[in-house]
């Protein structure tokens, strides 16, 4: 196997901070064990990463020539892609097309594989072809509106409508009344929700409990990472609009009970990888399985993503070590046994601090009061911050991810919320119930 040199993480949010931090921690451990130091770079990164010793390179995640330049300038041979947009836009395909980058390993699928996330229609039809459990569905385009209405009439409330393409978390509508669902379908097909919604998946509503599961994949070779629960709604008690994620908890107490984790691997993860192989879709990267556990205890796929989750990553990665070796090993075609990710039995509770108004309109540029974190059982990942004249200011809807770690979820929760008391910016908002009532793992 070739030797790992330096590592580049693409992105600049909370997920990328957690990824770079985890890989940096692994690199420092390996250096202590006598390996050369693998430096961590991030493009564009954020001030939190810079404070952790990760070198932030200016640039845009969709500027592929700039990424190429950064790889060559810093002797990088492992690239980890955080967000979906560069994957769906074909970053891997671009890198593979550059002869000078032939030595580079990239964690993230090419355009074809990223379709699992980039096209809901592709994902649903893929699951259909490979017998992977998911909600019944139909595809509607402007020419099949009547058939779409008939399908809706045959469903029970609530009605689930999804835009085909990427829609930054705003592509799913769950509607209570049939006339509203029909109207929403017409609006989507007419382009009122953007071009990505001119093709629509309508599907059956699945009751149950949601969980996010993650695999690091190369072909049919894979390793599971710990699971997490995402809190998607803006307000306490699961009320309010959908967001990118107001917090996350890992582990999820019931995930390993009653053989559920095993069902996920056998019925969902392995058939997915087998299906990709049968369809000759190469896949090296993460697959995020958005799952529903039905009332009878069976797993169903809500959605696939071609990347890790945000904020789930901030809850999952502090629980593991060895991701760097696992990535390098799997990217170089090693079987799983050689570099297993090590999972700590501890738990994480991670709370998103957001700008007032999020997920609607919000202001940026608010000064952030953020004293250093003294407790080794807490960590604050930066999600949307920037430096303005030397001051840390807000630069996004989700600003910070505040995490607490402990063997007991209730204690991890206390640590995270305790840490939040020292943080302030104008308009700061957060949910107060992240991890409330969450059970410790039965595993
Ligand atoms: P997605 O963007 O596909 O993750 O959908 C956003 C959220 O809508 C999911 O996290 C679920 O909470 C919910 N959802 C999506 N599809 C369904 C479904 N078929 N049944 C129940 N809830 C769903
Ligand atoms: N937290 C959900 C996502 O990353 O899509």
PDB file of C-alpha atoms in Angstrom, residues 18-238:
ATOM      1  CA  UNK A  18     -15.826  17.243  13.155  1.00  0.00           C
ATOM      2  CA  UNK A  19     -14.344  15.216  10.270  1.00  0.00           C
ATOM      3  CA  UNK A  20     -11.110  17.213  10.152  1.00  0.00           C
ATOM      4  CA  UNK A  21     -10.808  17.185  13.941  1.00  0.00           C
ATOM      5  CA  UNK A  22     -11.229  13.420  14.113  1.00  0.00           C
ATOM      6  CA  UNK A  23      -8.697  12.835  11.311  1.00  0.00           C
ATOM      7  CA  UNK A  24      -6.272  15.322  12.892  1.00  0.00           C
ATOM      8  CA  UNK A  25      -6.522  13.528  16.235  1.00  0.00           C
ATOM      9  CA  UNK A  26      -5.745  10.234  14.470  1.00  0.00           C
ATOM     10  CA  UNK A  27      -2.797  11.851  12.649  1.00  0.00           C
ATOM     11  CA  UNK A  28      -1.320  13.132  15.928  1.00  0.00           C
ATOM     12  CA  UNK A  29      -1.677   9.685  17.505  1.00  0.00           C
ATOM     13  CA  UNK A  30       0.032   8.056  14.524  1.00  0.00           C
ATOM     14  CA  UNK A  31       2.868  10.570  14.740  1.00  0.00           C
ATOM     15  CA  UNK A  32       3.379   9.633  18.398  1.00  0.00           C
ATOM     16  CA  UNK A  33       3.585   6.021  17.267  1.00  0.00           C
ATOM     17  CA  UNK A  34       6.450   6.953  14.939  1.00  0.00           C
ATOM     18  CA  UNK A  35       4.681   7.692  11.629  1.00  0.00           C
ATOM     19  CA  UNK A  36       5.378  10.866   9.690  1.00  0.00           C
ATOM     20  CA  UNK A  37       2.973  13.700  10.518  1.00  0.00           C
ATOM     21  CA  UNK A  38       0.012  13.789   8.164  1.00  0.00           C
ATOM     22  CA  UNK A  39      -1.064  17.431   7.985  1.00  0.00           C
ATOM     23  CA  UNK A  40      -4.746  18.272   7.817  1.00  0.00           C
ATOM     24  CA  UNK A  41      -6.014  20.866   5.350  1.00  0.00           C
ATOM     25  CA  UNK A  42      -9.526  22.095   4.817  1.00  0.00           C
ATOM     26  CA  UNK A  43     -11.013  24.031   1.886  1.00  0.00           C
ATOM     27  CA  UNK A  44     -12.470  26.461   2.780  1.00  0.00           C
ATOM     28  CA  UNK A  45     -12.623  25.408   6.452  1.00  0.00           C
ATOM     29  CA  UNK A  46     -13.684  27.787   9.226  1.00  0.00           C
ATOM     30  CA  UNK A  47     -12.157  29.640  12.198  1.00  0.00           C
ATOM     31  CA  UNK A  48     -12.898  26.752  14.570  1.00  0.00           C
ATOM     32  CA  UNK A  49     -10.839  24.390  12.468  1.00  0.00           C
ATOM     33  CA  UNK A  50      -7.982  26.897  12.214  1.00  0.00           C
ATOM     34  CA  UNK A  51      -7.951  27.121  16.023  1.00  0.00           C
ATOM     35  CA  UNK A  52      -7.605  23.321  16.153  1.00  0.00           C
ATOM     36  CA  UNK A  53      -4.457  23.303  13.989  1.00  0.00           C
ATOM     37  CA  UNK A  54      -6.165  22.486  10.696  1.00  0.00           C
ATOM     38  CA  UNK A  55      -4.858  24.627   7.832  1.00  0.00           C
ATOM     39  CA  UNK A  56      -7.720  26.423   6.062  1.00  0.00           C
ATOM     40  CA  UNK A  57      -7.216  27.065   2.346  1.00  0.00           C
ATOM     41  CA  UNK A  58      -9.320  29.689   0.587  1.00  0.00           C
ATOM     42  CA  UNK A  59     -11.577  28.479  -2.206  1.00  0.00           C
ATOM     43  CA  UNK A  60     -14.993  27.266  -3.144  1.00  0.00           C
ATOM     44  CA  UNK A  61     -16.093  23.631  -2.877  1.00  0.00           C
ATOM     45  CA  UNK A  62     -17.367  23.748  -6.468  1.00  0.00           C
ATOM     46  CA  UNK A  63     -14.180  25.273  -7.900  1.00  0.00           C
ATOM     47  CA  UNK A  64     -12.551  22.025  -9.040  1.00  0.00           C
ATOM     48  CA  UNK A  65      -9.413  23.566 -10.627  1.00  0.00           C
ATOM     49  CA  UNK A  66      -8.785  25.338  -7.303  1.00  0.00           C
ATOM     50  CA  UNK A  67      -9.112  22.028  -5.453  1.00  0.00           C
ATOM     51  CA  UNK A  68      -6.658  20.440  -7.907  1.00  0.00           C
ATOM     52  CA  UNK A  69      -4.193  23.246  -7.258  1.00  0.00           C
ATOM     53  CA  UNK A  70      -4.526  22.825  -3.469  1.00  0.00           C
ATOM     54  CA  UNK A  71      -3.967  19.047  -3.717  1.00  0.00           C
ATOM     55  CA  UNK A  72      -0.783  19.522  -5.723  1.00  0.00           C
ATOM     56  CA  UNK A  73       0.539  22.445  -3.654  1.00  0.00           C
ATOM     57  CA  UNK A  74       0.253  20.602  -0.327  1.00  0.00           C
ATOM     58  CA  UNK A  75       1.278  17.052  -1.208  1.00  0.00           C
ATOM     59  CA  UNK A  76      -2.215  15.730  -0.526  1.00  0.00           C
ATOM     60  CA  UNK A  77      -3.122  12.150  -1.395  1.00  0.00           C
ATOM     61  CA  UNK A  78      -6.328  11.721   0.615  1.00  0.00           C
ATOM     62  CA  UNK A  79      -9.335  13.976  -0.037  1.00  0.00           C
ATOM     63  CA  UNK A  80     -12.483  13.677   2.072  1.00  0.00           C
ATOM     64  CA  UNK A  81     -15.564  15.378   0.658  1.00  0.00           C
ATOM     65  CA  UNK A  82     -17.999  16.644   3.309  1.00  0.00           C
ATOM     66  CA  UNK A  83     -21.026  18.085   1.467  1.00  0.00           C
ATOM     67  CA  UNK A  84     -23.129  16.599  -1.326  1.00  0.00           C
ATOM     68  CA  UNK A  85     -22.956  19.469  -3.831  1.00  0.00           C
ATOM     69  CA  UNK A  86     -19.386  18.847  -5.093  1.00  0.00           C
ATOM     70  CA  UNK A  87     -20.110  15.107  -5.319  1.00  0.00           C
ATOM     71  CA  UNK A  88     -23.285  15.565  -7.320  1.00  0.00           C
ATOM     72  CA  UNK A  89     -21.410  18.081  -9.495  1.00  0.00           C
ATOM     73  CA  UNK A  90     -18.776  15.415 -10.228  1.00  0.00           C
ATOM     74  CA  UNK A  91     -15.692  16.222  -8.129  1.00  0.00           C
ATOM     75  CA  UNK A  92     -14.569  12.574  -8.153  1.00  0.00           C
ATOM     76  CA  UNK A  93     -15.050  12.314 -11.920  1.00  0.00           C
ATOM     77  CA  UNK A  94     -12.980  15.495 -12.320  1.00  0.00           C
ATOM     78  CA  UNK A  95     -10.148  14.225 -10.086  1.00  0.00           C
ATOM     79  CA  UNK A  96     -10.126  10.870 -11.907  1.00  0.00           C
ATOM     80  CA  UNK A  97      -9.766  12.740 -15.194  1.00  0.00           C
ATOM     81  CA  UNK A  98      -6.576  14.544 -14.110  1.00  0.00           C
ATOM     82  CA  UNK A  99      -3.424  12.495 -14.805  1.00  0.00           C
ATOM     83  CA  UNK A 100      -1.421  14.422 -12.157  1.00  0.00           C
ATOM     84  CA  UNK A 101      -3.960  13.350  -9.535  1.00  0.00           C
ATOM     85  CA  UNK A 102      -3.807   9.620 -10.290  1.00  0.00           C
ATOM     86  CA  UNK A 103      -2.210   8.987  -6.862  1.00  0.00           C
ATOM     87  CA  UNK A 104      -5.028  10.749  -4.966  1.00  0.00           C
ATOM     88  CA  UNK A 105      -7.653   8.739  -3.057  1.00  0.00           C
ATOM     89  CA  UNK A 106     -10.960  10.535  -2.665  1.00  0.00           C
ATOM     90  CA  UNK A 107     -13.650   9.628  -0.122  1.00  0.00           C
ATOM     91  CA  UNK A 108     -16.932  10.341  -1.909  1.00  0.00           C
ATOM     92  CA  UNK A 109     -18.689   8.714  -4.867  1.00  0.00           C
ATOM     93  CA  UNK A 110     -18.674   9.879  -8.474  1.00  0.00           C
ATOM     94  CA  UNK A 111     -21.704  11.407 -10.153  1.00  0.00           C
ATOM     95  CA  UNK A 112     -23.312   8.029 -10.768  1.00  0.00           C
ATOM     96  CA  UNK A 113     -23.120   6.918  -7.141  1.00  0.00           C
ATOM     97  CA  UNK A 114     -24.065  10.375  -5.849  1.00  0.00           C
ATOM     98  CA  UNK A 115     -27.365   9.899  -7.677  1.00  0.00           C
ATOM     99  CA  UNK A 116     -28.467   7.887  -4.648  1.00  0.00           C
ATOM    100  CA  UNK A 117     -28.825  11.316  -3.052  1.00  0.00           C
ATOM    101  CA  UNK A 118     -29.020  13.598  -6.098  1.00  0.00           C
ATOM    102  CA  UNK A 119     -32.126  11.976  -7.573  1.00  0.00           C
ATOM    103  CA  UNK A 120     -34.921  10.659  -5.359  1.00  0.00           C
ATOM    104  CA  UNK A 121     -36.418   8.977  -8.423  1.00  0.00           C
ATOM    105  CA  UNK A 122     -33.175   7.128  -9.098  1.00  0.00           C
ATOM    106  CA  UNK A 123     -32.920   6.125  -5.427  1.00  0.00           C
ATOM    107  CA  UNK A 124     -36.504   4.812  -5.215  1.00  0.00           C
ATOM    108  CA  UNK A 125     -36.232   2.889  -8.496  1.00  0.00           C
ATOM    109  CA  UNK A 126     -32.865   1.479  -7.378  1.00  0.00           C
ATOM    110  CA  UNK A 127     -34.458   0.222  -4.143  1.00  0.00           C
ATOM    111  CA  UNK A 128     -37.281  -1.257  -6.198  1.00  0.00           C
ATOM    112  CA  UNK A 129     -34.844  -3.134  -8.450  1.00  0.00           C
ATOM    113  CA  UNK A 130     -32.975  -4.617  -5.490  1.00  0.00           C
ATOM    114  CA  UNK A 131     -35.806  -5.407  -3.099  1.00  0.00           C
ATOM    115  CA  UNK A 132     -34.676  -2.878  -0.489  1.00  0.00           C
ATOM    116  CA  UNK A 133     -37.538  -2.003   1.881  1.00  0.00           C
ATOM    117  CA  UNK A 134     -38.874   1.523   1.398  1.00  0.00           C
ATOM    118  CA  UNK A 135     -42.276   3.240   1.198  1.00  0.00           C
ATOM    119  CA  UNK A 136     -44.461   2.487  -1.856  1.00  0.00           C
ATOM    120  CA  UNK A 137     -44.190   5.293  -4.368  1.00  0.00           C
ATOM    121  CA  UNK A 138     -44.958   6.648  -7.779  1.00  0.00           C
ATOM    122  CA  UNK A 139     -43.112   9.134  -9.991  1.00  0.00           C
ATOM    123  CA  UNK A 140     -45.050  12.103 -11.384  1.00  0.00           C
ATOM    124  CA  UNK A 141     -44.008  14.460 -14.193  1.00  0.00           C
ATOM    125  CA  UNK A 142     -46.053  17.254 -15.824  1.00  0.00           C
ATOM    126  CA  UNK A 143     -47.422  14.771 -18.388  1.00  0.00           C
ATOM    127  CA  UNK A 144     -48.600  12.272 -15.734  1.00  0.00           C
ATOM    128  CA  UNK A 145     -50.360  14.674 -13.362  1.00  0.00           C
ATOM    129  CA  UNK A 146     -53.694  12.790 -13.579  1.00  0.00           C
ATOM    130  CA  UNK A 147     -52.056   9.482 -12.603  1.00  0.00           C
ATOM    131  CA  UNK A 148     -50.306  11.294  -9.751  1.00  0.00           C
ATOM    132  CA  UNK A 149     -53.623  12.647  -8.456  1.00  0.00           C
ATOM    133  CA  UNK A 150     -55.110   9.158  -8.637  1.00  0.00           C
ATOM    134  CA  UNK A 151     -52.179   7.764  -6.646  1.00  0.00           C
ATOM    135  CA  UNK A 152     -52.738  10.458  -3.998  1.00  0.00           C
ATOM    136  CA  UNK A 153     -56.448   9.589  -3.868  1.00  0.00           C
ATOM    137  CA  UNK A 154     -55.486   5.988  -3.132  1.00  0.00           C
ATOM    138  CA  UNK A 155     -53.268   6.968  -0.166  1.00  0.00           C
ATOM    139  CA  UNK A 156     -54.148   7.667   3.436  1.00  0.00           C
ATOM    140  CA  UNK A 157     -53.172  10.994   5.042  1.00  0.00           C
ATOM    141  CA  UNK A 158     -50.600  12.393   5.577  1.00  0.00           C
ATOM    142  CA  UNK A 159     -49.303  12.693   2.016  1.00  0.00           C
ATOM    143  CA  UNK A 160     -45.573  12.741   1.280  1.00  0.00           C
ATOM    144  CA  UNK A 161     -44.278  14.618  -1.802  1.00  0.00           C
ATOM    145  CA  UNK A 162     -40.602  14.866  -2.673  1.00  0.00           C
ATOM    146  CA  UNK A 163     -38.772  16.931  -5.262  1.00  0.00           C
ATOM    147  CA  UNK A 164     -36.542  14.717  -7.406  1.00  0.00           C
ATOM    148  CA  UNK A 165     -33.325  16.740  -7.176  1.00  0.00           C
ATOM    149  CA  UNK A 166     -31.220  18.338  -4.431  1.00  0.00           C
ATOM    150  CA  UNK A 167     -33.217  20.993  -2.612  1.00  0.00           C
ATOM    151  CA  UNK A 168     -31.069  21.824   0.439  1.00  0.00           C
ATOM    152  CA  UNK A 169     -33.375  19.996   2.834  1.00  0.00           C
ATOM    153  CA  UNK A 170     -36.477  21.780   1.535  1.00  0.00           C
ATOM    154  CA  UNK A 171     -37.528  19.175  -1.005  1.00  0.00           C
ATOM    155  CA  UNK A 172     -39.950  17.159   1.125  1.00  0.00           C
ATOM    156  CA  UNK A 173     -43.544  18.175   1.832  1.00  0.00           C
ATOM    157  CA  UNK A 174     -45.739  16.293   4.281  1.00  0.00           C
ATOM    158  CA  UNK A 175     -49.320  17.431   3.901  1.00  0.00           C
ATOM    159  CA  UNK A 176     -52.379  16.499   5.968  1.00  0.00           C
ATOM    160  CA  UNK A 177     -55.285  17.109   3.558  1.00  0.00           C
ATOM    161  CA  UNK A 178     -55.846  15.642   0.102  1.00  0.00           C
ATOM    162  CA  UNK A 179     -56.817  18.931  -1.651  1.00  0.00           C
ATOM    163  CA  UNK A 180     -53.649  20.567  -0.283  1.00  0.00           C
ATOM    164  CA  UNK A 181     -51.576  17.609  -1.469  1.00  0.00           C
ATOM    165  CA  UNK A 182     -53.044  17.875  -4.973  1.00  0.00           C
ATOM    166  CA  UNK A 183     -52.361  21.613  -5.004  1.00  0.00           C
ATOM    167  CA  UNK A 184     -48.799  21.070  -3.768  1.00  0.00           C
ATOM    168  CA  UNK A 185     -48.240  18.503  -6.512  1.00  0.00           C
ATOM    169  CA  UNK A 186     -49.456  20.950  -9.163  1.00  0.00           C
ATOM    170  CA  UNK A 187     -47.262  23.735  -7.735  1.00  0.00           C
ATOM    171  CA  UNK A 188     -44.205  21.487  -7.741  1.00  0.00           C
ATOM    172  CA  UNK A 189     -44.759  20.357 -11.323  1.00  0.00           C
ATOM    173  CA  UNK A 190     -45.222  23.977 -12.425  1.00  0.00           C
ATOM    174  CA  UNK A 191     -41.804  24.825 -11.000  1.00  0.00           C
ATOM    175  CA  UNK A 192     -43.035  26.884  -8.018  1.00  0.00           C
ATOM    176  CA  UNK A 193     -40.620  24.959  -5.771  1.00  0.00           C
ATOM    177  CA  UNK A 194     -37.702  25.262  -8.193  1.00  0.00           C
ATOM    178  CA  UNK A 195     -36.605  23.171 -11.128  1.00  0.00           C
ATOM    179  CA  UNK A 196     -35.582  20.214  -8.948  1.00  0.00           C
ATOM    180  CA  UNK A 197     -39.307  19.746  -8.156  1.00  0.00           C
ATOM    181  CA  UNK A 198     -40.593  19.448 -11.737  1.00  0.00           C
ATOM    182  CA  UNK A 199     -40.306  15.701 -11.240  1.00  0.00           C
ATOM    183  CA  UNK A 200     -41.911  14.440  -8.040  1.00  0.00           C
ATOM    184  CA  UNK A 201     -41.919  11.260  -5.978  1.00  0.00           C
ATOM    185  CA  UNK A 202     -45.163  10.696  -4.084  1.00  0.00           C
ATOM    186  CA  UNK A 203     -44.866   8.046  -1.410  1.00  0.00           C
ATOM    187  CA  UNK A 204     -46.736   6.335   1.344  1.00  0.00           C
ATOM    188  CA  UNK A 205     -46.284   7.836   4.801  1.00  0.00           C
ATOM    189  CA  UNK A 206     -44.287   5.505   7.067  1.00  0.00           C
ATOM    190  CA  UNK A 207     -45.010   5.694  10.781  1.00  0.00           C
ATOM    191  CA  UNK A 208     -42.189   4.803  13.151  1.00  0.00           C
ATOM    192  CA  UNK A 209     -38.964   6.024  14.699  1.00  0.00           C
ATOM    193  CA  UNK A 210     -36.187   7.584  12.622  1.00  0.00           C
ATOM    194  CA  UNK A 211     -32.498   6.879  12.858  1.00  0.00           C
ATOM    195  CA  UNK A 212     -29.466   7.749  10.746  1.00  0.00           C
ATOM    196  CA  UNK A 213     -27.015   4.926   9.975  1.00  0.00           C
ATOM    197  CA  UNK A 214     -23.655   5.326   8.238  1.00  0.00           C
ATOM    198  CA  UNK A 215     -21.293   3.082   6.338  1.00  0.00           C
ATOM    199  CA  UNK A 216     -17.825   3.724   4.957  1.00  0.00           C
ATOM    200  CA  UNK A 217     -17.938   1.857   1.665  1.00  0.00           C
ATOM    201  CA  UNK A 218     -15.665   0.662  -1.094  1.00  0.00           C
ATOM    202  CA  UNK A 219     -17.617  -1.569  -3.474  1.00  0.00           C
ATOM    203  CA  UNK A 220     -19.086  -4.377  -1.357  1.00  0.00           C
ATOM    204  CA  UNK A 221     -16.489  -3.832   1.375  1.00  0.00           C
ATOM    205  CA  UNK A 222     -17.843  -1.706   4.232  1.00  0.00           C
ATOM    206  CA  UNK A 223     -17.639  -0.698   7.864  1.00  0.00           C
ATOM    207  CA  UNK A 224     -20.539   0.668   9.866  1.00  0.00           C
ATOM    208  CA  UNK A 225     -20.057   3.801  11.948  1.00  0.00           C
ATOM    209  CA  UNK A 226     -22.147   4.428  15.050  1.00  0.00           C
ATOM    210  CA  UNK A 227     -25.759   5.460  14.438  1.00  0.00           C
ATOM    211  CA  UNK A 228     -27.323   8.767  15.463  1.00  0.00           C
ATOM    212  CA  UNK A 229     -30.651  10.471  15.906  1.00  0.00           C
ATOM    213  CA  UNK A 230     -31.162  13.832  14.239  1.00  0.00           C
ATOM    214  CA  UNK A 231     -33.613  16.454  15.578  1.00  0.00           C
ATOM    215  CA  UNK A 232     -34.931  18.023  12.393  1.00  0.00           C
ATOM    216  CA  UNK A 233     -37.676  20.365  13.563  1.00  0.00           C
ATOM    217  CA  UNK A 234     -36.848  23.894  14.662  1.00  0.00           C
ATOM    218  CA  UNK A 235     -38.624  24.014  18.035  1.00  0.00           C
ATOM    219  CA  UNK A 236     -38.856  22.005  21.246  1.00  0.00           C
ATOM    220  CA  UNK A 237     -41.082  18.966  21.158  1.00  0.00           C
ATOM    221  CA  UNK A 238     -40.515  18.411  17.437  1.00  0.00           C
TER     222      UNK A 238
END
